[in-house]
Short mmCIF file of C-alpha atoms and ligand atoms in Angstrom, two decimals:
data_model
loop_
_atom_site.label_atom_id
_atom_site.label_comp_id
_atom_site.label_asym_id
_atom_site.label_seq_id
_atom_site.Cartn_x
_atom_site.Cartn_y
_atom_site.Cartn_z
CA MET A 1 28.58 -12.66 23.68
CA VAL A 2 27.74 -15.17 26.66
CA ASN A 3 26.29 -18.18 25.66
CA ALA A 4 24.06 -20.16 28.21
CA ALA A 5 22.23 -23.23 28.14
CA VAL A 6 19.17 -24.15 30.17
CA LEU A 7 18.65 -27.60 31.17
CA GLY A 8 14.77 -28.20 31.55
CA TYR A 9 12.36 -26.10 30.51
CA GLY A 10 9.87 -26.46 33.56
CA THR A 11 8.27 -23.48 35.88
CA VAL A 12 12.11 -22.09 36.75
CA GLY A 13 13.50 -22.81 33.11
CA SER A 14 11.33 -20.82 31.29
CA GLY A 15 11.29 -18.15 34.01
CA VAL A 16 15.43 -18.22 33.34
CA ALA A 17 14.23 -17.45 29.20
CA GLU A 18 11.71 -14.45 30.06
CA VAL A 19 14.27 -13.13 32.13
CA LEU A 20 16.82 -13.12 30.12
CA THR A 21 14.81 -11.52 27.14
CA THR A 22 12.58 -9.47 29.15
CA ASN A 23 15.71 -7.58 30.48
CA ARG A 24 17.83 -7.80 27.70
CA ASP A 25 19.33 -4.76 27.92
CA VAL A 26 19.62 -4.62 31.78
CA ILE A 27 21.27 -8.03 31.70
CA ARG A 28 23.69 -6.42 29.03
CA ARG A 29 24.57 -3.65 30.72
CA ASN A 30 25.43 -5.18 34.10
CA VAL A 31 27.39 -7.73 32.75
CA GLY A 32 29.03 -5.90 29.95
CA ASP A 33 28.49 -8.07 27.15
CA GLU A 34 25.31 -10.14 25.80
CA VAL A 35 23.94 -13.08 27.48
CA HIS A 36 22.65 -14.82 24.58
CA VAL A 37 20.12 -18.70 25.43
CA LYS A 38 22.37 -21.10 22.72
CA TYR A 39 20.59 -23.79 23.66
CA VAL A 40 17.49 -25.32 26.11
CA LEU A 41 17.51 -29.09 26.85
CA ASP A 42 13.85 -31.06 27.70
CA LEU A 43 12.57 -34.24 26.41
CA ARG A 44 9.54 -32.88 25.89
CA ASP A 45 8.71 -30.60 22.44
CA PHE A 46 7.16 -27.40 22.52
CA PRO A 47 5.49 -26.24 19.19
CA GLY A 48 4.57 -22.75 18.93
CA ASP A 49 6.54 -21.55 21.63
CA PRO A 50 9.68 -19.89 20.42
CA VAL A 51 11.91 -22.08 22.27
CA GLU A 52 11.48 -24.83 19.45
CA GLU A 53 14.05 -22.37 17.83
CA VAL A 54 17.11 -23.94 20.38
CA LEU A 55 15.43 -26.85 21.68
CA VAL A 56 17.86 -29.74 21.93
CA HIS A 57 17.08 -33.34 23.19
CA ASP A 58 20.52 -34.46 23.91
CA TYR A 59 22.98 -32.80 26.40
CA SER A 60 26.00 -34.20 24.53
CA VAL A 61 25.35 -31.71 21.85
CA ILE A 62 25.67 -28.81 24.81
CA LEU A 63 28.57 -30.70 26.56
CA ASN A 64 30.26 -30.87 23.56
CA ASP A 65 29.91 -27.03 22.47
CA PRO A 66 33.08 -25.13 23.59
CA SER A 67 31.04 -21.79 22.94
CA VAL A 68 28.74 -22.69 25.86
CA ASP A 69 30.01 -20.71 28.83
CA ILE A 70 27.20 -21.47 31.46
CA VAL A 71 25.12 -24.32 32.04
CA VAL A 72 21.48 -23.20 33.43
CA GLU A 73 20.90 -26.14 35.91
CA THR A 74 16.53 -26.07 36.49
CA MET A 75 15.71 -29.49 35.91
CA GLY A 76 15.33 -29.84 39.91
CA GLY A 77 15.61 -33.34 41.78
CA LEU A 78 19.10 -35.85 41.47
CA LYS A 79 18.85 -37.47 38.82
CA PRO A 80 19.89 -36.53 36.19
CA ALA A 81 20.86 -33.09 37.07
CA TYR A 82 23.66 -34.68 39.29
CA GLU A 83 25.26 -36.21 36.63
CA PHE A 84 24.81 -33.36 34.07
CA THR A 85 26.51 -30.70 36.40
CA LYS A 86 29.25 -32.89 37.43
CA ALA A 87 29.83 -33.28 33.39
CA ALA A 88 29.31 -29.68 32.66
CA LEU A 89 31.74 -28.55 35.54
CA GLU A 90 34.69 -31.42 33.76
CA ALA A 91 33.46 -29.47 30.91
CA GLY A 92 34.52 -26.06 32.08
CA LYS A 93 31.51 -24.35 32.12
CA SER A 94 30.17 -22.79 34.79
CA VAL A 95 26.60 -24.34 36.67
CA CYS A 96 24.55 -22.39 38.63
CA THR A 97 20.75 -23.72 39.87
CA SER A 98 17.48 -23.71 41.83
CA ASN A 99 18.17 -27.12 42.68
CA LYS A 100 18.58 -27.26 46.30
CA GLU A 101 17.82 -30.77 46.72
CA LEU A 102 21.23 -31.79 44.84
CA VAL A 103 23.10 -28.42 46.22
CA ALA A 104 22.00 -29.90 49.85
CA ALA A 105 23.15 -33.45 48.68
CA HIS A 106 26.56 -33.03 46.64
CA GLY A 107 26.95 -28.80 47.44
CA THR A 108 30.93 -30.02 48.49
CA GLU A 109 31.58 -32.34 45.63
CA LEU A 110 30.71 -29.40 43.22
CA LEU A 111 31.93 -26.64 44.49
CA GLU A 112 35.21 -29.25 44.54
CA LEU A 113 34.72 -29.73 40.98
CA ALA A 114 33.96 -26.21 39.89
CA ARG A 115 37.26 -25.03 41.41
CA LEU A 116 39.25 -28.01 40.23
CA HIS A 117 38.33 -26.40 36.66
CA ASN A 118 38.56 -22.84 37.27
CA VAL A 119 34.74 -22.18 36.54
CA SER A 120 31.59 -21.03 39.34
CA TYR A 121 28.75 -23.30 41.09
CA LEU A 122 26.44 -20.88 41.96
CA PHE A 123 22.61 -21.40 43.69
CA GLU A 124 21.10 -18.00 45.21
CA ALA A 125 17.87 -19.60 44.13
CA SER A 126 17.70 -22.80 45.83
CA CYS A 127 16.83 -20.71 49.75
CA GLY A 128 14.40 -17.98 49.85
CA GLY A 129 13.59 -17.48 46.01
CA GLY A 130 14.00 -14.47 44.57
CA ILE A 131 15.37 -13.93 48.37
CA PRO A 132 19.28 -12.63 47.75
CA ILE A 133 20.65 -14.69 50.82
CA ILE A 134 23.23 -16.78 49.65
CA ARG A 135 25.37 -13.72 48.08
CA PRO A 136 24.90 -11.76 50.82
CA LEU A 137 26.52 -14.60 53.44
CA ASN A 138 29.24 -15.08 51.51
CA THR A 139 30.05 -11.86 50.14
CA CYS A 140 28.67 -9.11 52.59
CA LEU A 141 28.54 -10.72 55.81
CA THR A 142 32.31 -11.83 55.82
CA ALA A 143 33.58 -9.45 58.29
CA ASP A 144 31.02 -11.52 61.03
CA ARG A 145 30.84 -14.67 62.62
CA ILE A 146 27.39 -15.50 62.72
CA ASP A 147 25.33 -16.45 65.20
CA ARG A 148 22.49 -17.48 64.41
CA ILE A 149 20.22 -17.95 60.90
CA SER A 150 16.36 -18.16 61.39
CA GLY A 151 13.95 -18.15 58.61
CA ILE A 152 10.60 -19.17 57.21
CA LEU A 153 11.98 -21.78 53.98
CA ASN A 154 8.83 -22.78 52.37
CA GLY A 155 6.03 -20.49 51.11
CA THR A 156 3.91 -23.43 50.60
CA THR A 157 3.73 -24.56 53.92
CA ASN A 158 3.45 -20.81 54.90
CA TYR A 159 0.38 -20.31 52.91
CA ILE A 160 -1.14 -22.80 54.62
CA LEU A 161 -0.53 -21.88 57.82
CA THR A 162 -1.61 -18.49 57.30
CA ARG A 163 -4.39 -19.73 55.89
CA MET A 164 -5.50 -21.93 58.88
CA ASP A 165 -4.72 -18.61 61.05
CA THR A 166 -6.40 -16.50 59.10
CA GLU A 167 -9.57 -18.65 58.24
CA GLY A 168 -9.58 -21.13 61.19
CA SER A 169 -9.18 -23.78 58.58
CA GLU A 170 -7.80 -27.21 59.27
CA PHE A 171 -4.87 -27.93 57.89
CA ASP A 172 -6.38 -30.54 54.70
CA ASP A 173 -8.80 -27.92 53.94
CA ALA A 174 -5.87 -25.45 53.81
CA LEU A 175 -4.25 -27.53 51.76
CA ALA A 176 -6.35 -28.29 48.87
CA GLU A 177 -6.78 -24.14 49.05
CA ALA A 178 -2.72 -24.40 48.46
CA GLN A 179 -2.92 -26.72 46.05
CA LYS A 180 -5.67 -25.13 44.07
CA ASN A 181 -4.20 -22.42 43.77
CA GLY A 182 -1.12 -23.85 42.59
CA TYR A 183 1.46 -23.25 45.38
CA ALA A 184 1.30 -26.87 46.43
CA GLU A 185 3.04 -29.64 44.53
CA ARG A 186 0.16 -32.58 44.10
CA ASN A 187 2.88 -34.54 46.21
CA PRO A 188 3.26 -31.85 48.64
CA ALA A 189 4.97 -34.24 51.25
CA ALA A 190 8.83 -32.64 50.63
CA ASP A 191 7.14 -29.37 51.92
CA ILE A 192 4.33 -30.25 54.62
CA GLU A 193 7.23 -32.67 56.02
CA GLY A 194 9.53 -29.90 56.13
CA GLY A 195 12.31 -31.37 54.14
CA ASP A 196 12.31 -29.09 51.78
CA ALA A 197 13.22 -26.19 54.45
CA CYS A 198 15.46 -28.72 56.10
CA ARG A 199 17.66 -28.73 52.55
CA LYS A 200 17.63 -24.93 52.94
CA ILE A 201 18.84 -24.42 56.39
CA ALA A 202 21.68 -27.19 55.33
CA ILE A 203 22.54 -25.11 52.76
CA LEU A 204 22.23 -21.61 54.59
CA SER A 205 24.08 -23.26 57.53
CA SER A 206 26.89 -24.64 55.58
CA ILE A 207 27.89 -21.26 54.34
CA ALA A 208 27.16 -19.27 57.47
CA TYR A 209 29.51 -21.66 59.68
CA GLY A 210 31.73 -22.44 56.42
CA LYS A 211 31.86 -26.61 57.07
CA HIS A 212 29.16 -28.97 55.59
CA VAL A 213 25.65 -29.25 57.60
CA SER A 214 24.40 -32.62 56.56
CA TYR A 215 20.67 -31.81 56.11
CA ASP A 216 19.83 -35.56 57.04
CA ARG A 217 21.74 -34.84 60.71
CA ILE A 218 18.93 -32.16 60.90
CA TYR A 219 16.03 -33.02 63.07
CA THR A 220 12.83 -32.06 61.12
CA GLU A 221 9.29 -31.82 61.68
CA GLY A 222 6.72 -31.10 59.29
CA ILE A 223 3.33 -29.23 60.24
CA SER A 224 0.43 -32.22 59.29
CA SER A 225 -0.50 -32.61 62.95
CA ILE A 226 -1.11 -28.67 63.73
CA SER A 227 -4.54 -28.71 63.71
CA ALA A 228 -7.35 -25.39 63.88
CA MET A 229 -7.45 -25.53 67.46
CA ASP A 230 -3.77 -24.64 68.18
CA PHE A 231 -4.15 -21.73 66.24
CA ARG A 232 -7.37 -20.83 68.45
CA TYR A 233 -4.53 -20.94 71.41
CA ALA A 234 -2.15 -19.13 69.71
CA GLN A 235 -4.55 -16.55 68.94
CA GLU A 236 -5.02 -16.38 72.56
CA ILE A 237 -1.47 -15.68 73.57
CA GLY A 238 -0.95 -13.29 70.59
CA ALA A 239 1.61 -15.69 68.70
CA ARG A 240 1.43 -17.25 65.24
CA ILE A 241 2.60 -21.02 64.25
CA ARG A 242 5.24 -21.06 61.67
CA LEU A 243 7.11 -23.86 60.24
CA ILE A 244 10.68 -22.50 61.32
CA ALA A 245 14.35 -23.54 60.34
CA GLU A 246 16.95 -22.72 62.46
CA SER A 247 20.19 -23.20 63.46
CA GLY A 248 22.90 -21.46 65.19
CA ARG A 249 25.79 -21.73 67.84
CA THR A 250 25.72 -21.70 71.78
CA ASP A 251 28.12 -22.30 74.93
CA ASP A 252 27.84 -26.13 73.47
CA GLY A 253 28.60 -26.01 70.16
CA TYR A 254 26.15 -25.37 67.20
CA TYR A 255 22.25 -26.77 66.43
CA ALA A 256 20.06 -26.56 63.38
CA MET A 257 16.11 -27.91 63.25
CA VAL A 258 12.85 -27.37 61.54
CA ALA A 259 10.09 -27.16 63.19
CA PRO A 260 6.47 -25.44 63.85
CA ALA A 261 6.94 -22.96 66.23
CA MET A 262 4.74 -20.72 68.35
CA VAL A 263 6.07 -16.97 67.35
CA GLY A 264 5.51 -13.85 68.86
CA GLU A 265 4.37 -10.39 67.85
CA SER A 266 7.86 -9.05 68.41
CA ASP A 267 9.54 -11.55 66.16
CA PRO A 268 10.29 -10.42 62.37
CA LEU A 269 8.74 -13.56 61.44
CA TYR A 270 5.72 -13.00 63.02
CA SER A 271 5.01 -10.45 60.14
CA VAL A 272 5.41 -13.18 57.38
CA ASN A 273 2.00 -14.37 55.69
CA GLY A 274 1.18 -15.99 52.93
CA VAL A 275 3.73 -17.39 50.58
CA PHE A 276 6.68 -14.43 51.65
CA ASN A 277 9.67 -16.43 52.82
CA ALA A 278 12.48 -14.33 55.32
CA ILE A 279 15.77 -15.09 56.84
CA CYS A 280 16.69 -13.35 59.80
CA VAL A 281 20.69 -13.22 60.49
CA HIS A 282 22.38 -12.63 63.45
CA GLY A 283 26.13 -11.27 63.39
CA ASN A 284 28.49 -11.29 66.38
CA MET A 285 29.54 -7.40 65.49
CA LEU A 286 26.00 -7.13 62.88
CA GLY A 287 23.44 -7.38 65.10
CA ASP A 288 20.48 -8.40 63.39
CA ALA A 289 19.32 -8.41 60.06
CA MET A 290 16.74 -10.26 58.38
CA PHE A 291 15.84 -10.59 54.52
CA TYR A 292 12.71 -10.73 53.10
CA GLY A 293 10.86 -11.14 49.96
CA SER A 294 9.02 -13.59 47.03
CA GLY A 295 10.10 -17.47 48.70
CA ALA A 296 8.79 -19.21 45.92
CA GLY A 297 7.31 -18.85 41.96
CA LYS A 298 8.60 -18.55 38.55
CA LEU A 299 9.78 -14.87 38.15
CA PRO A 300 11.53 -14.63 41.45
CA THR A 301 13.17 -18.10 40.74
CA ALA A 302 14.40 -17.11 37.88
CA SER A 303 15.77 -13.63 38.72
CA ALA A 304 18.36 -15.13 41.77
CA VAL A 305 19.15 -17.70 38.82
CA VAL A 306 19.92 -14.90 36.17
CA SER A 307 21.76 -13.30 39.18
CA ASP A 308 24.01 -16.41 38.85
CA VAL A 309 24.04 -16.38 35.03
CA VAL A 310 25.21 -12.52 35.66
CA ASP A 311 27.84 -13.05 38.56
CA GLU A 312 29.35 -16.38 36.17
CA ALA A 313 29.46 -14.08 32.94
CA LYS A 314 31.59 -11.53 34.50
CA HIS A 315 33.86 -14.11 36.00
CA LEU A 316 34.21 -16.70 33.22
CA HIS A 317 37.17 -19.38 33.77
CA GLU A 318 37.74 -18.46 37.09
CA THR A 319 36.04 -19.61 40.26
CA ILE A 320 33.79 -17.80 42.49
CA HIS A 321 34.67 -18.57 46.19
CA VAL A 322 31.80 -19.94 47.83
CA ASN A 323 32.60 -20.20 51.62
CA TRP A 324 31.88 -24.39 52.23
CA SER A 325 34.45 -26.23 53.17
CA SER A 326 33.79 -30.29 53.22
CA ASP A 327 34.48 -30.71 56.78
CA GLU A 328 31.48 -31.55 58.92
CA LEU A 329 30.16 -29.38 61.15
CA GLU A 330 29.30 -30.97 64.32
CA LEU A 331 25.70 -30.85 65.39
CA GLN A 332 24.32 -30.89 69.23
CA PRO A 333 22.20 -33.91 69.64
CA VAL A 334 18.61 -32.82 68.88
CA GLY A 335 17.56 -34.23 72.86
CA GLU A 336 20.16 -31.42 74.42
CA LEU A 337 18.46 -28.25 72.58
CA GLN A 338 16.68 -26.38 75.31
CA ASN A 339 12.91 -25.04 74.08
CA ARG A 340 10.43 -24.01 75.64
CA PHE A 341 6.94 -25.91 74.69
CA PHE A 342 3.25 -25.18 74.42
CA VAL A 343 1.62 -29.11 75.47
CA ARG A 344 -2.60 -29.49 75.10
CA VAL A 345 -3.91 -32.00 77.57
CA SER A 346 -7.76 -33.45 78.59
CA GLY A 347 -9.14 -32.62 81.43
CA THR A 348 -9.49 -29.35 83.12
CA ALA A 349 -7.17 -26.57 84.54
CA ALA A 350 -8.94 -26.88 88.00
CA GLU A 351 -8.81 -30.78 88.03
CA ARG A 352 -5.34 -31.65 86.91
CA ALA A 353 -2.70 -28.04 87.12
CA ALA A 354 -1.17 -29.98 90.08
CA GLU A 355 -0.16 -33.05 88.22
CA VAL A 356 0.86 -31.10 85.29
CA LYS A 357 2.92 -28.62 87.68
CA ASP A 358 3.90 -31.28 89.43
CA VAL A 359 5.82 -33.01 86.52
CA PHE A 360 6.68 -29.54 84.24
CA GLY A 361 7.73 -27.24 87.57
CA ASP A 362 6.12 -23.75 87.06
CA VAL A 363 3.69 -23.46 83.99
CA GLU A 364 1.12 -21.22 82.42
CA ILE A 365 -2.07 -22.18 81.86
CA ILE A 366 -4.15 -21.36 79.40
CA SER A 367 -7.82 -22.16 79.36
CA LEU A 368 -10.28 -21.65 76.54
CA GLN A 369 -13.66 -20.98 77.79
CA ALA A 370 -15.10 -21.97 74.43
CA VAL A 371 -13.50 -25.43 74.93
CA PRO A 372 -14.46 -27.30 77.43
CA GLY A 373 -12.46 -30.68 77.93
CA GLU A 374 -8.80 -29.45 77.57
CA PHE A 375 -6.97 -26.66 78.13
CA ALA A 376 -3.06 -26.03 77.93
CA PHE A 377 0.26 -24.87 79.46
CA ILE A 378 3.29 -23.15 78.30
CA THR A 379 6.42 -24.70 80.23
CA GLY A 380 9.63 -22.75 81.05
CA LYS A 381 13.08 -23.67 78.95
CA ILE A 382 13.57 -27.99 78.90
CA GLY A 383 15.92 -30.08 76.76
CA GLU A 384 13.85 -32.08 74.46
CA ALA A 385 15.12 -35.31 75.64
CA ASP A 386 13.72 -34.56 79.17
CA PHE A 387 10.59 -32.49 77.78
CA ALA A 388 10.05 -36.25 76.14
CA ASP A 389 10.39 -38.24 78.86
CA ARG A 390 8.03 -36.08 81.33
CA ALA A 391 5.11 -35.79 78.77
CA LYS A 392 4.78 -39.93 79.41
CA ARG A 393 4.59 -39.10 83.08
CA ILE A 394 1.32 -36.84 82.18
CA GLU A 395 -2.05 -39.74 82.46
CA GLY A 396 -3.11 -40.53 79.53
CA GLY A 397 -0.38 -38.50 77.20
CA VAL A 398 -0.69 -35.46 75.86
CA ILE A 399 -2.79 -34.10 73.06
CA GLY A 400 -0.02 -32.33 70.92
CA ARG A 401 2.78 -30.07 71.95
CA ILE A 402 4.51 -26.98 69.53
CA ARG A 403 7.74 -25.53 70.52
CA VAL A 404 7.73 -21.71 71.91
CA PHE A 405 10.18 -19.20 70.73
CA PHE A 406 9.55 -16.28 72.55
N1 LIG B 501 8.24 -25.59 47.23
C1 LIG B 501 8.87 -24.44 47.41
C2 LIG B 501 8.87 -23.50 48.57
C3 LIG B 501 9.33 -24.03 46.81
O1 LIG B 501 7.11 -24.19 48.84
O2 LIG B 501 9.17 -22.40 49.11
C4 LIG B 501 10.57 -22.85 46.49
O3 LIG B 501 11.64 -23.73 47.04
#
């Protein structure tokens, strides 16, 4: 029998208990042994819930029980998850988690601690919810040099952008809809301002390129300034607006960025709608691979957490290697990155096309007949800093700009 303890009986923690109960036979067959939840730690009581039988409020009960092999951290946040994870690893227990905040902030240190104590630290559920992506990067795509990762890594923002596209809603209404349906947190800042996707691309990039990518060095923009009008232009040119988290290597080095972008019909991310997530990986031998599925939610996320429990149960008292060194990966300054931009300006194309072309060179003009008083254009590839400088030369400034990824 393999004993596990679950820290936090919230959405994901209760999902872990449900997966382990519902799929008990499958899991027993895959592990070759029974996985038993010996403890659930939570500050709250759950009267009438079967969890009461194993509920504890004091973490030391778990830490001091040598029969607990695996600690499942589904508390989220940094405190006390960081201290609790360290203590479990130091006590010789493997840990698995869905906590992207903790993995992005302290992943290298916790992996090193796991190695020192001959146990494992796994975090499949931290990126892409139920989609297998960490394990494929770590164990399947090992014959390739990964050149690029590009993904939709946040279900809440993808739901909001999909609603804005299909319903013509403004951002605030689509956000309210997401909250009503339980997709967005009451405080949705981490999702809508891109911080959640930023942490996820930092984790994926660290594994793909083998060196630590600090999330706080990744240029990140959220979606709160995207408007219904932007979608009208996007539809006119056959594009969709999605929050894209991307990293990769160019001749000039590595880059990473999170920002809303227009994607064209031929891009696999174009068809990713609602709360779904997708991650495209390009390897120098493989070419393209795409991982698609349920990127959030109780059971998909719990399924990924339990896949780590299974892996750890099969490798008790040994370290499952994760290809993530503590050496820092240098990222190119954002100002040097080359992108195309969709830009909205006031006035009419007839009046202002010459001025725009004078500033940006050859551009593609888009005028919507039903939208008087403004028009848009798409630039050629231009450095980010160069774009910002040139945009200042547009009389009256620009109404908005979105990167164009096609
Ligand atoms: N808030 C996250 C999302 C949950 O919307 O994708 C899954 O990490």
